[in-house]
Coordinates of C-alpha atoms and ligand atoms in Angstrom, one line a residue:
X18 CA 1.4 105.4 102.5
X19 CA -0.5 108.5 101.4
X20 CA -1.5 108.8 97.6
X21 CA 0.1 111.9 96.4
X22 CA -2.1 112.6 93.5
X23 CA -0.2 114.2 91.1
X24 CA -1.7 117.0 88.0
X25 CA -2.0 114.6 84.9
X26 CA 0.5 117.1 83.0
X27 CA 3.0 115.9 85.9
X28 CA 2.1 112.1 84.4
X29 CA 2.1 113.6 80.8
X30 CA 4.8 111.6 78.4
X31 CA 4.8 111.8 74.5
X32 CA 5.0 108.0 73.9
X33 CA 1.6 107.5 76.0
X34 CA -1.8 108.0 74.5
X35 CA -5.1 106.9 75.7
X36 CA -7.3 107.3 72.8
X37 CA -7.3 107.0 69.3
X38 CA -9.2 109.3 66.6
X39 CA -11.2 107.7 63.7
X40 CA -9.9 108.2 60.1
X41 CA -10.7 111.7 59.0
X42 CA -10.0 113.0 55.6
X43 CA -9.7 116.4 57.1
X44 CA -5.7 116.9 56.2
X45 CA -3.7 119.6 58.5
X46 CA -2.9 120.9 55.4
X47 CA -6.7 121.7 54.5
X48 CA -7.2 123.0 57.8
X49 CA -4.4 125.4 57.5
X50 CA -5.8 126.7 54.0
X51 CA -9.0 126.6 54.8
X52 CA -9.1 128.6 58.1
X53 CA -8.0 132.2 59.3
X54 CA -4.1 131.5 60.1
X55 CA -5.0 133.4 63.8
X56 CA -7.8 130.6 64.2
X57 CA -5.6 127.5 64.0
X58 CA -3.7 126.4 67.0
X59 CA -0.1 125.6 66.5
X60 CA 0.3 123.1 69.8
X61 CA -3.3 121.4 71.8
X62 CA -1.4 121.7 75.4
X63 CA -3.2 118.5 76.5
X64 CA -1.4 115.9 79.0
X65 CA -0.4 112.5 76.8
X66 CA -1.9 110.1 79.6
X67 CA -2.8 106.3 79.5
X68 CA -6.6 105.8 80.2
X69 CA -6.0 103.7 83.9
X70 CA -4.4 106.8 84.7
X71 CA -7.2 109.4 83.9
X72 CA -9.4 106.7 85.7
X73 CA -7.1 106.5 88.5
X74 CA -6.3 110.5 88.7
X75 CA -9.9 111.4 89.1
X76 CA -10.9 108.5 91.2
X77 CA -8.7 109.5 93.9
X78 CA -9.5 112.7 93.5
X79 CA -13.1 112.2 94.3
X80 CA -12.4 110.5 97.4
X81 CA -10.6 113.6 98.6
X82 CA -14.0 115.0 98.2
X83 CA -16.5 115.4 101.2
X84 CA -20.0 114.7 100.5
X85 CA -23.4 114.3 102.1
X86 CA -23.0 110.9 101.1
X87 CA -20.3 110.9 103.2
X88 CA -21.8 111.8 106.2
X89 CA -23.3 114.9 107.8
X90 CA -23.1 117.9 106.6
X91 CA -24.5 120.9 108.6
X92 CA -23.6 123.8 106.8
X93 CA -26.1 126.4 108.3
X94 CA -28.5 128.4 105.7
X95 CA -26.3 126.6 102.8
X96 CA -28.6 123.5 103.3
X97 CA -26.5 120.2 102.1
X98 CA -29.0 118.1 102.6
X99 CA -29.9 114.5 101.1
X100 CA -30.6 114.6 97.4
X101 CA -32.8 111.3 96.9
X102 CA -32.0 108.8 94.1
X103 CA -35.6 108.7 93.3
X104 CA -35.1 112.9 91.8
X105 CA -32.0 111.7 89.4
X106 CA -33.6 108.8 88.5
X107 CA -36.5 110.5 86.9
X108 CA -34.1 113.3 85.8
X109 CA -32.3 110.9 83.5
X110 CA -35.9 109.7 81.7
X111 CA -34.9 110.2 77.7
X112 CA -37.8 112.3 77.0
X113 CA -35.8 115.0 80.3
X114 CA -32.5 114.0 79.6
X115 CA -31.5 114.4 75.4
X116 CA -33.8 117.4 74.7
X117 CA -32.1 120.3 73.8
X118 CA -32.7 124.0 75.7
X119 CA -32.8 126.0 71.8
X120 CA -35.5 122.6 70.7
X121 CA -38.3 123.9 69.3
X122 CA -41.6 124.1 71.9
X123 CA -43.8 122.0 70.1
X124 CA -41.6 119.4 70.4
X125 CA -41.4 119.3 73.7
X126 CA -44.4 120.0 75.0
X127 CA -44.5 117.4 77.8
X128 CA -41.4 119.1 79.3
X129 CA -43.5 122.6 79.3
X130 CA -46.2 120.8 81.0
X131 CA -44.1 119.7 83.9
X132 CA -42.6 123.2 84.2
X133 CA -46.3 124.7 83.9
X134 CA -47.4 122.1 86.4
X135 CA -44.3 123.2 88.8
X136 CA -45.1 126.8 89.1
X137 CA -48.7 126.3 90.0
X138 CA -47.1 123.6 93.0
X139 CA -44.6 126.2 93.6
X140 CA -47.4 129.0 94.2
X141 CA -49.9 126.4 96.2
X142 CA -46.5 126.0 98.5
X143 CA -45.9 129.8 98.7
X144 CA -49.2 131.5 98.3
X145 CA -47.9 133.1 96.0
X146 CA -49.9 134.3 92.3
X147 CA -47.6 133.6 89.4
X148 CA -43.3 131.7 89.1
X149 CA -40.9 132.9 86.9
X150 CA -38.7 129.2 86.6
X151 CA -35.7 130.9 84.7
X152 CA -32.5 132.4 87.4
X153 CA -30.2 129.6 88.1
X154 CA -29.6 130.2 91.8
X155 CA -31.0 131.9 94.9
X156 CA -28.9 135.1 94.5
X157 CA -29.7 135.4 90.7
X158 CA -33.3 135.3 91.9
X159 CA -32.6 137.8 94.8
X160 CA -31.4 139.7 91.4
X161 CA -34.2 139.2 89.4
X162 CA -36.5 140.3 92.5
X163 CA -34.8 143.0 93.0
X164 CA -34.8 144.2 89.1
X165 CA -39.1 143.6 89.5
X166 CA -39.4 146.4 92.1
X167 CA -36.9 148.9 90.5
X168 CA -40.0 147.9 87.2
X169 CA -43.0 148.1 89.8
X170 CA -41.6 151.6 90.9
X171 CA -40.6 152.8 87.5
X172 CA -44.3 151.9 86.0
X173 CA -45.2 154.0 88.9
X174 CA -43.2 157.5 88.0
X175 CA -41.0 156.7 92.0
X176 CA -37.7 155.2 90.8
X177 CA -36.2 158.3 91.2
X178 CA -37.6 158.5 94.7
X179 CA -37.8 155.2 96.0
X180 CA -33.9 154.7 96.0
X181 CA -33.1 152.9 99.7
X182 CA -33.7 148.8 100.0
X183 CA -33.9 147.8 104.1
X184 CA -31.9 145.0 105.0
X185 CA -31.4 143.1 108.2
X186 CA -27.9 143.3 109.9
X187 CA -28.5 139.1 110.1
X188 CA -28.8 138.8 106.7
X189 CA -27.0 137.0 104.2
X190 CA -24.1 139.2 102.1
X191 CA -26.0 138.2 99.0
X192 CA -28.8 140.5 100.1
X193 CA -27.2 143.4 100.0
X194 CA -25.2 142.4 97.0
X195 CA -28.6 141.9 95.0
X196 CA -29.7 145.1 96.0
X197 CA -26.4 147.0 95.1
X198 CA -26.1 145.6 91.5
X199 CA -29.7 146.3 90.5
X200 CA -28.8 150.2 91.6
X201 CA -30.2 150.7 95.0
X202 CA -28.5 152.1 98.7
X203 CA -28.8 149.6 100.8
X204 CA -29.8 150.5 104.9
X205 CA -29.2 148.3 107.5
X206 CA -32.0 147.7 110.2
X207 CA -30.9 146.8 113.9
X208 CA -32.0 143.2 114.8
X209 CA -33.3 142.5 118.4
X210 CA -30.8 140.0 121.3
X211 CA -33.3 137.1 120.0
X212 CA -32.0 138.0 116.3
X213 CA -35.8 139.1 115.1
X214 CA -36.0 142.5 113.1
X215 CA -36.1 145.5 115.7
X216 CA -39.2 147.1 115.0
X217 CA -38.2 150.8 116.5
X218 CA -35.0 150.7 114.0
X219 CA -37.5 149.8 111.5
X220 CA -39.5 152.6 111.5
X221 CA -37.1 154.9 112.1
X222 CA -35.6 154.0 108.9
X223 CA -39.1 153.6 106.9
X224 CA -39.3 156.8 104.9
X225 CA -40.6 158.0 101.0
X226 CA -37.4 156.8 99.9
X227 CA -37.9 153.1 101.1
X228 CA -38.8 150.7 98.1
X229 CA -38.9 147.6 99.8
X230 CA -37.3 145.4 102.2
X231 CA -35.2 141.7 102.1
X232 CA -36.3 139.2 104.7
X233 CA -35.3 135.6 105.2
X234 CA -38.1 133.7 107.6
X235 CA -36.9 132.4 109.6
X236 CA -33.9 134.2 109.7
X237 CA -30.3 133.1 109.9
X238 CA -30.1 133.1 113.7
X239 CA -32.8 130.2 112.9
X240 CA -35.7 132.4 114.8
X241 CA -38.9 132.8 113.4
X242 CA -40.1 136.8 113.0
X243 CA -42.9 136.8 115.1
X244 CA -43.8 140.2 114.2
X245 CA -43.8 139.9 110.5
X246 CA -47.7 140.9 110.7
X247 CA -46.6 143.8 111.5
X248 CA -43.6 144.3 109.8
X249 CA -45.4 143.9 106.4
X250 CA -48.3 146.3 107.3
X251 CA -45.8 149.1 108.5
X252 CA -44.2 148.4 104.8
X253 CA -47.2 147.9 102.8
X254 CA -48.6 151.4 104.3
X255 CA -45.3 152.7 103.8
X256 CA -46.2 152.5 99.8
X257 CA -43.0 149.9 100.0
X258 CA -42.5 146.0 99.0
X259 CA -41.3 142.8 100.8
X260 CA -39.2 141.0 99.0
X261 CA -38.8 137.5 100.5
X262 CA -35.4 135.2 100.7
X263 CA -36.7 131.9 100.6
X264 CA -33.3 130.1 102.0
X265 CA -35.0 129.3 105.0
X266 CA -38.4 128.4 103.6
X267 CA -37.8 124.5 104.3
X268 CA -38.5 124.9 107.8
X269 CA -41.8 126.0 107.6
X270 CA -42.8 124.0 104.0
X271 CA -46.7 123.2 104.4
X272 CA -46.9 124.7 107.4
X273 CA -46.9 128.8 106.9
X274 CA -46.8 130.6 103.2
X275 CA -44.6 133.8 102.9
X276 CA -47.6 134.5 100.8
X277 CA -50.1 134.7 103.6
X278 CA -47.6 136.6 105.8
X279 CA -47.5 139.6 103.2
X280 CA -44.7 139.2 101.1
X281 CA -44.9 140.6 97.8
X282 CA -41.8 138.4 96.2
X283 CA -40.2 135.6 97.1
X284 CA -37.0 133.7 95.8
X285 CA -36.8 129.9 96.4
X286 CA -33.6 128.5 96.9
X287 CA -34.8 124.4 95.2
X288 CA -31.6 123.0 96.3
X289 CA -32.4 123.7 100.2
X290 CA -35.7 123.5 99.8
X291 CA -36.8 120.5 97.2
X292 CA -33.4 118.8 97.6
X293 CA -31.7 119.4 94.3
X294 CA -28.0 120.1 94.1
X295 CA -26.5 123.6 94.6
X296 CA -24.7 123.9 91.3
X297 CA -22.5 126.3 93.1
X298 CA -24.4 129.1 92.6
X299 CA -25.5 127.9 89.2
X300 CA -26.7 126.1 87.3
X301 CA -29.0 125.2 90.1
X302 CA -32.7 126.7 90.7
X303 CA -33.6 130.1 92.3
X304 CA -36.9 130.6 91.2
X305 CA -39.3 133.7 92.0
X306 CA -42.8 133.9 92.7
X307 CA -44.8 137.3 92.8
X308 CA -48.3 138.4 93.7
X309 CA -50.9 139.4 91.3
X310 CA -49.6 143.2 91.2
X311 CA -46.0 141.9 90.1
X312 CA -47.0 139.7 87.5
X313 CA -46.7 141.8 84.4
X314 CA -43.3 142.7 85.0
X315 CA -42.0 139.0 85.6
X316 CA -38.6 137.8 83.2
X317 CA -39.1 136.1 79.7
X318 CA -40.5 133.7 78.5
X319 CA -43.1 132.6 81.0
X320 CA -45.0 129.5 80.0
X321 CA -48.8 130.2 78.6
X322 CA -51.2 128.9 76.3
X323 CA -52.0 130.5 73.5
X324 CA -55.1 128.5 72.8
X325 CA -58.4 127.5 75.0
X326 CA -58.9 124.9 73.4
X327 CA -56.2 122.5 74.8
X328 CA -57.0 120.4 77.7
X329 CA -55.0 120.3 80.2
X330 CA -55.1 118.1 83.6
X331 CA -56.0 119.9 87.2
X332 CA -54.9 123.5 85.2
X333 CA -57.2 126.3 85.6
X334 CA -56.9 127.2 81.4
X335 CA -58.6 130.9 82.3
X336 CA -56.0 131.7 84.7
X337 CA -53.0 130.5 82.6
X338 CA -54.3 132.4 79.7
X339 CA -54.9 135.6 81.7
X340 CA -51.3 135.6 82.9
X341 CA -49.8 135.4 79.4
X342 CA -51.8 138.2 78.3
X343 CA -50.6 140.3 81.4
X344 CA -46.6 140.3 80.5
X345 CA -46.7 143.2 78.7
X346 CA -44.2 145.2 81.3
X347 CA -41.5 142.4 81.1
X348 CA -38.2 142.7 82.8
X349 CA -37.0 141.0 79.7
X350 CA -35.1 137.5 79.6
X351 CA -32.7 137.0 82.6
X352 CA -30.5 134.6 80.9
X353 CA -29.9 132.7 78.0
X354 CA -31.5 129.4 77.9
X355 CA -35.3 129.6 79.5
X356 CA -34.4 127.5 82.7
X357 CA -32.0 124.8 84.8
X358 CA -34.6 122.0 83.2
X359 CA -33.0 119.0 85.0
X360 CA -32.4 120.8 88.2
X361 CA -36.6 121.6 88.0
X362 CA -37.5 118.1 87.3
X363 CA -35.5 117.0 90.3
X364 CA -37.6 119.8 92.2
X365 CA -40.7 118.4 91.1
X366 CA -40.0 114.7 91.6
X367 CA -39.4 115.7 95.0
X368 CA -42.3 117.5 95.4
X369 CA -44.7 114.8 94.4
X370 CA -42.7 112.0 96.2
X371 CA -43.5 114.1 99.3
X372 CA -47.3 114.9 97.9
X373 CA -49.7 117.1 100.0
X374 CA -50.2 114.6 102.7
X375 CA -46.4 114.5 103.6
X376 CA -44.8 117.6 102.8
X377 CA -45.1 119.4 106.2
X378 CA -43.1 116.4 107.8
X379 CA -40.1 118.2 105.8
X380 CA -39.9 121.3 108.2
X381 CA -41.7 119.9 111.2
X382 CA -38.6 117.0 111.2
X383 CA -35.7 120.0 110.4
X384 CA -36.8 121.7 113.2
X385 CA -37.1 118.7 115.3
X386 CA -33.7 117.8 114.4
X387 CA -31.7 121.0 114.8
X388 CA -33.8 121.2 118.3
X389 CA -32.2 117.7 119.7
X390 CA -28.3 119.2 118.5
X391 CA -28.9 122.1 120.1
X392 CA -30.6 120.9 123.2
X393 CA -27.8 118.2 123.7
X394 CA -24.9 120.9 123.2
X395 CA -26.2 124.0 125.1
X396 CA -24.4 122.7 128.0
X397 CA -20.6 122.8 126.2
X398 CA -21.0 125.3 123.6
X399 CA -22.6 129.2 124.4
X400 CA -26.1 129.1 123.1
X401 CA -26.9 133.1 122.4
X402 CA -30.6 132.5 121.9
X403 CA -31.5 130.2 124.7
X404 CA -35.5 130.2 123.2
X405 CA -36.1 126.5 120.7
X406 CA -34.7 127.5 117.5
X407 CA -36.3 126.6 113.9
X408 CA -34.2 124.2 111.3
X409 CA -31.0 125.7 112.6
X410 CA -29.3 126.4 115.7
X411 CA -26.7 129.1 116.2
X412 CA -24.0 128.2 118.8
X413 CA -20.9 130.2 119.4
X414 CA -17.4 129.4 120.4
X415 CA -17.0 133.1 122.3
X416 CA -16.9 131.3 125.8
X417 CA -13.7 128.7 125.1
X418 CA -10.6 129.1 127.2
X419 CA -7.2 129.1 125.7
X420 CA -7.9 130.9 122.8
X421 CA -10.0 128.7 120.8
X422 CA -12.0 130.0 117.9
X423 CA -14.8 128.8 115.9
X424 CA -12.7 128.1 113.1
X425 CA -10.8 125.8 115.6
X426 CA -13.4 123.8 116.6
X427 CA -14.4 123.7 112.9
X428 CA -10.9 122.5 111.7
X429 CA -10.4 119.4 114.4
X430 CA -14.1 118.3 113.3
X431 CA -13.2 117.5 109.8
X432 CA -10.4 115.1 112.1
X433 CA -13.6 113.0 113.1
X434 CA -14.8 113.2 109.2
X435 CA -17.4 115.6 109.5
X436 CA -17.7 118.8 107.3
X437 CA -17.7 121.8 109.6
X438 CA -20.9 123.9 110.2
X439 CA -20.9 127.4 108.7
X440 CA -19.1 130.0 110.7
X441 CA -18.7 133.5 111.4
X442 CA -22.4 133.8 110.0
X443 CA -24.7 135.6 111.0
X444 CA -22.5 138.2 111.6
X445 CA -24.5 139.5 114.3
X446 CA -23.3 136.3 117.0
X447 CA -19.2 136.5 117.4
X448 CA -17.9 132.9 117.0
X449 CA -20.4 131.7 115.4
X450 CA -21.1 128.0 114.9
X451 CA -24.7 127.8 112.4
X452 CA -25.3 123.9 112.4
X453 CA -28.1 122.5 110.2
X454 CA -28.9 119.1 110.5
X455 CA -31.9 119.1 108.1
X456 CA -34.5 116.2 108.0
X457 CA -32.6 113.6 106.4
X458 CA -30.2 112.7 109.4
X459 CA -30.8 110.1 111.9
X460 CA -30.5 110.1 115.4
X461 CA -27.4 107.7 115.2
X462 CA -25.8 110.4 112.8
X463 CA -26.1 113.1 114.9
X464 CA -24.9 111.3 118.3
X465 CA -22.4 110.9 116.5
X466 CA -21.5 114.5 115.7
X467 CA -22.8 115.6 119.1
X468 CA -20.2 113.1 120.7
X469 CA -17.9 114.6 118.0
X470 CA -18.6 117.9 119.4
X471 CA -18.3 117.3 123.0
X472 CA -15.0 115.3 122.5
X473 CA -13.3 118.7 120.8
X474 CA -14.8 121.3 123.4
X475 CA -13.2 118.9 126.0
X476 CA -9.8 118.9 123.8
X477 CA -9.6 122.5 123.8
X478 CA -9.4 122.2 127.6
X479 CA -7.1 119.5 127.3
X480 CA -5.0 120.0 124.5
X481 CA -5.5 122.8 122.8
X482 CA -2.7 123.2 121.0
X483 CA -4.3 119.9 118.7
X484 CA -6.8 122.2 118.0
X485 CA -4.8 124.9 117.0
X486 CA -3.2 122.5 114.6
X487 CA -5.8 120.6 113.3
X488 CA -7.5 119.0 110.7
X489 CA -4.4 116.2 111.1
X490 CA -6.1 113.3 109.2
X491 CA -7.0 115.3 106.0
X492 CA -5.2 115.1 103.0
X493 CA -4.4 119.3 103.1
X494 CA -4.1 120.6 106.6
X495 CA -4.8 124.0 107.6
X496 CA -5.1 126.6 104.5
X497 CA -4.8 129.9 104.7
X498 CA -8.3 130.8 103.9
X499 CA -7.5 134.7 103.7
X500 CA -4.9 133.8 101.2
X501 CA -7.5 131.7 99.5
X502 CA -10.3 134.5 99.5
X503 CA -7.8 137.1 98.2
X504 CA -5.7 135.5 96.7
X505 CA -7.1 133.4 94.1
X506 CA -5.5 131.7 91.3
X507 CA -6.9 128.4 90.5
X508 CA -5.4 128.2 86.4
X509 CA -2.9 125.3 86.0
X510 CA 0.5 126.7 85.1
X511 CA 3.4 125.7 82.5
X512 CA 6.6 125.2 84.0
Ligands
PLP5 C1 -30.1 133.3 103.6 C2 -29.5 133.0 102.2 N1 -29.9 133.8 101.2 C3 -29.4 133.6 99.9 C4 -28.5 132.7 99.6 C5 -27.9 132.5 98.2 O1 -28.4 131.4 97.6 P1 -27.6 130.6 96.4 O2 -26.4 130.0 97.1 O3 -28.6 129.6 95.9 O4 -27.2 131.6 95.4 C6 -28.0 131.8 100.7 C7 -27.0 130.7 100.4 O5 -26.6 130.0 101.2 C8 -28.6 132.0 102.0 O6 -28.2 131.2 103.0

């Protein structure tokens, strides 16, 4: 019989308790003199629950959860892939683990060092001049990127002028949405049947007004931009910026530097990239890197040395000392505390585990992977782009008889206990179905989701009315997700 995991109000019963508060002196009667009478709570609405219940309740409730300990998880350009043990292990050292964000920075010097020491990986990996470590996500960098040109063009008397930021019709929403809240008008540039930026649409849209432009490379229909040469010299003449999305950056890490390809910002996304977790948004890792010309205007505080005469290992003093002295233009602080400390170390763990020698396998292996799904399923799902793909493939459910839909297919695949791929995104490919296997499945794992996949595109030949009903074997069958979207309310009610 199914667990119905009831809200632990629903359990709630005066007569139970689960803990037990030490002695306090502190009477309800001092309390009551001693604060503001609107400050003192009259009832704590708290559920009276024994402890093997609270264990119980949120046990069960985790295994409703899916996981990519669970199995696969190919959630195109959201990146779920395996976080190794190895990252929170060294995460949960003391000397990480019980410092405090406000602590004072003498006292936790080693901590800045490891931060210091990140940055200068980070710009080795990106070819990039200088990190700011503080937004807490890949769309609060996007932000912070974003806020850096409106700077770069008020320094230069154009923020009045340079008004319009080009985007992509492939890109992700957040793009836009970056560009919106730091006060631009947002253009949208035509992309080309292979999904690559159309370069005609491109300069037709390139004018004074332009300040920059968003790209993701690859991009979310998983192509690489072969003409991003020329894309960044059209820009850069243009008087304009390129402001880089690094979602994507793990299929080409040690292999090709938005850096070298002429990108004057870039946002890292750590949890696709360096396998950390997502945070949901935050309080995850969305650090940005800038070229030499950017670097004045970068967020507070930014890690320096005050002193020459401090040795430090492999760390070019000069250069750390001539970036401190350059933040004079700052955009100011971002957010409170300085960074997502834990999620950084993770980062960095990550990074050295891989080392120089190794870290290229990381892409070279993501696009291997995403190469085999797509190869083996080109043949039962549409495959828009029929040229190899990067570390995702884009498939689309637009050819299905009776009626079946992405979402469909989606749905019936959390029957065989996988989480579905991302659809509907890109926009730009109807039916969408992004699958990203990343590097850290095997072969056996993705037979398996391949013969998972075959098995439903036969169904909805078959039987597609089990499609149109499914999932069947989850604990919540099918939601209505517009509902969800628009209709949110998540807060626990009294009855
Ligand atoms: C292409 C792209 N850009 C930006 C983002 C936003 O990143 P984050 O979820 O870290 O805020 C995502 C997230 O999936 C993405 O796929």
């Amino acid at each position: 019989m199914k667990k119905n995991i009831e809200l632990l109000y629903a359990l709630s019963h005066e007569e139970k308790t689960g803990y037990k508060l030490p002695y306090t002196e502190i009477t309800q009667d001092y309390v009551n003199e001693s604060l503001p009478n609107d400050w003192v709570r009259k009832e704590l609405f708290l559920p009276n629950v024994s402890e093997v219940e609270v264990a119980r309740h949120f046990f069960n409730l985790s295994k409703l959860n899916y996981g990519v300990e669970d199995g696969m998880y190919p959630l195109g350009s959201c990146t779920m892939k395996y976080n190794p043990k190895m990252n929170e292990h060294v995460a949960q050292y003391d000397g990480f683990q019980k410092t405090h964000p406000l602590q004072a920075d003498n006292t936790v010097s080693g901590n800045l060092f490891l931060l210091f020491d990140l940055e200068d990986m980070l710009c080795e990996i990106t070819g990039m001049d200088a990190f700011t470590l503080s937004p807490a996500a890949g769309a609060h960098g996007e932000f912070t990127g974003i806020l850096l040109i409106r700077k770069y063009f008020e320094d230069k008397g154009e923020a009045d002028t340079r008004t319009i930021i080009l985007i992509p019709e492939s890109a992700h929403g957040t793009n836009p949405a970056s560009a919106v809240a730091a006060g631009f008008d947002v253009e949208e540039i035509k992309s080309t049947a292979t999904g690559e930026v159309d370069l005609d649409s491109l300069r037709e849209k390139l004018s004074d007004k332009v300040a920059g432009i968003m790209l993701t490379n690859p991009n979310t229909t998983g192509m690489f931009e072969s003409n991003i040469k020329e894309i960044a010299a059209l820009l850069h003449e243009n008087g304009s910026l390129l402001y880089y999305d690094g979602a994507n950056l793990n299929a080409i890490l040690g292999i090709a530097r938005p850096g070298d390809m002429g990108f004057d910002i870039v946002h890292l996304n750590i949890h696709k990239t360096f396998s950390t977790p997502h945070g949901g948004g935050g309080p995850g890792a969305g650090p940005v890197g800038v070229k030499e010309h950017l670097i004045s205007y970068l967020p507070e505080p930014i890690i320096g040395i005050e002193d020459d005469s401090i040795e430090l290992p492999d760390m070019d003093i000069e250069e750390k000392l001539y970036r401190m002295n350059r933040m004079d233009k700052s955009i100011g602080r971002i957010r409170l505390t300085d960074s997502s400390f834990s999620v950084l170390v993770k980062a960095y763990a990550y990074i050295l585990t891989l080392g120089e020698e190794h870290i290229h396998e990381v892409g070279e292996n993501a696009v291997l992977n995403a190469n085999y799904i797509k190869a083996m399923l080109k043949d039962f799902l549409y495959s828009p782009i029929a040229l190899p793909c990067m570390h995702e493939c884009v498939l689309s459910a637009s050819k299905l008889e009776n009626g079946i839909t992405a979402l469909d297919i989606s749905k019936r695949l959390m029957d065989y206990g996988f989480h579905p791929p991302t659809n509907y995104f890109p926009l730009i490919i109807p039916e969408a179905l992004m699958i990203e296997p990343t590097e850290t499945e095997t072969k056996e794992e993705m037979d398996r989701f391949i013969t998972a996949m075959k098995t439903i595109v036969r169904e909805s030949k078959e039987n597609p009315a089990l499609l149109k009903s499914a999932p069947t074997n989850t604990p919540i069958r099918r939601t209505n997700d517009t509902k969800a979207a628009k209709d949110l309310d998540i807060a626990y009610k009294r009855r």
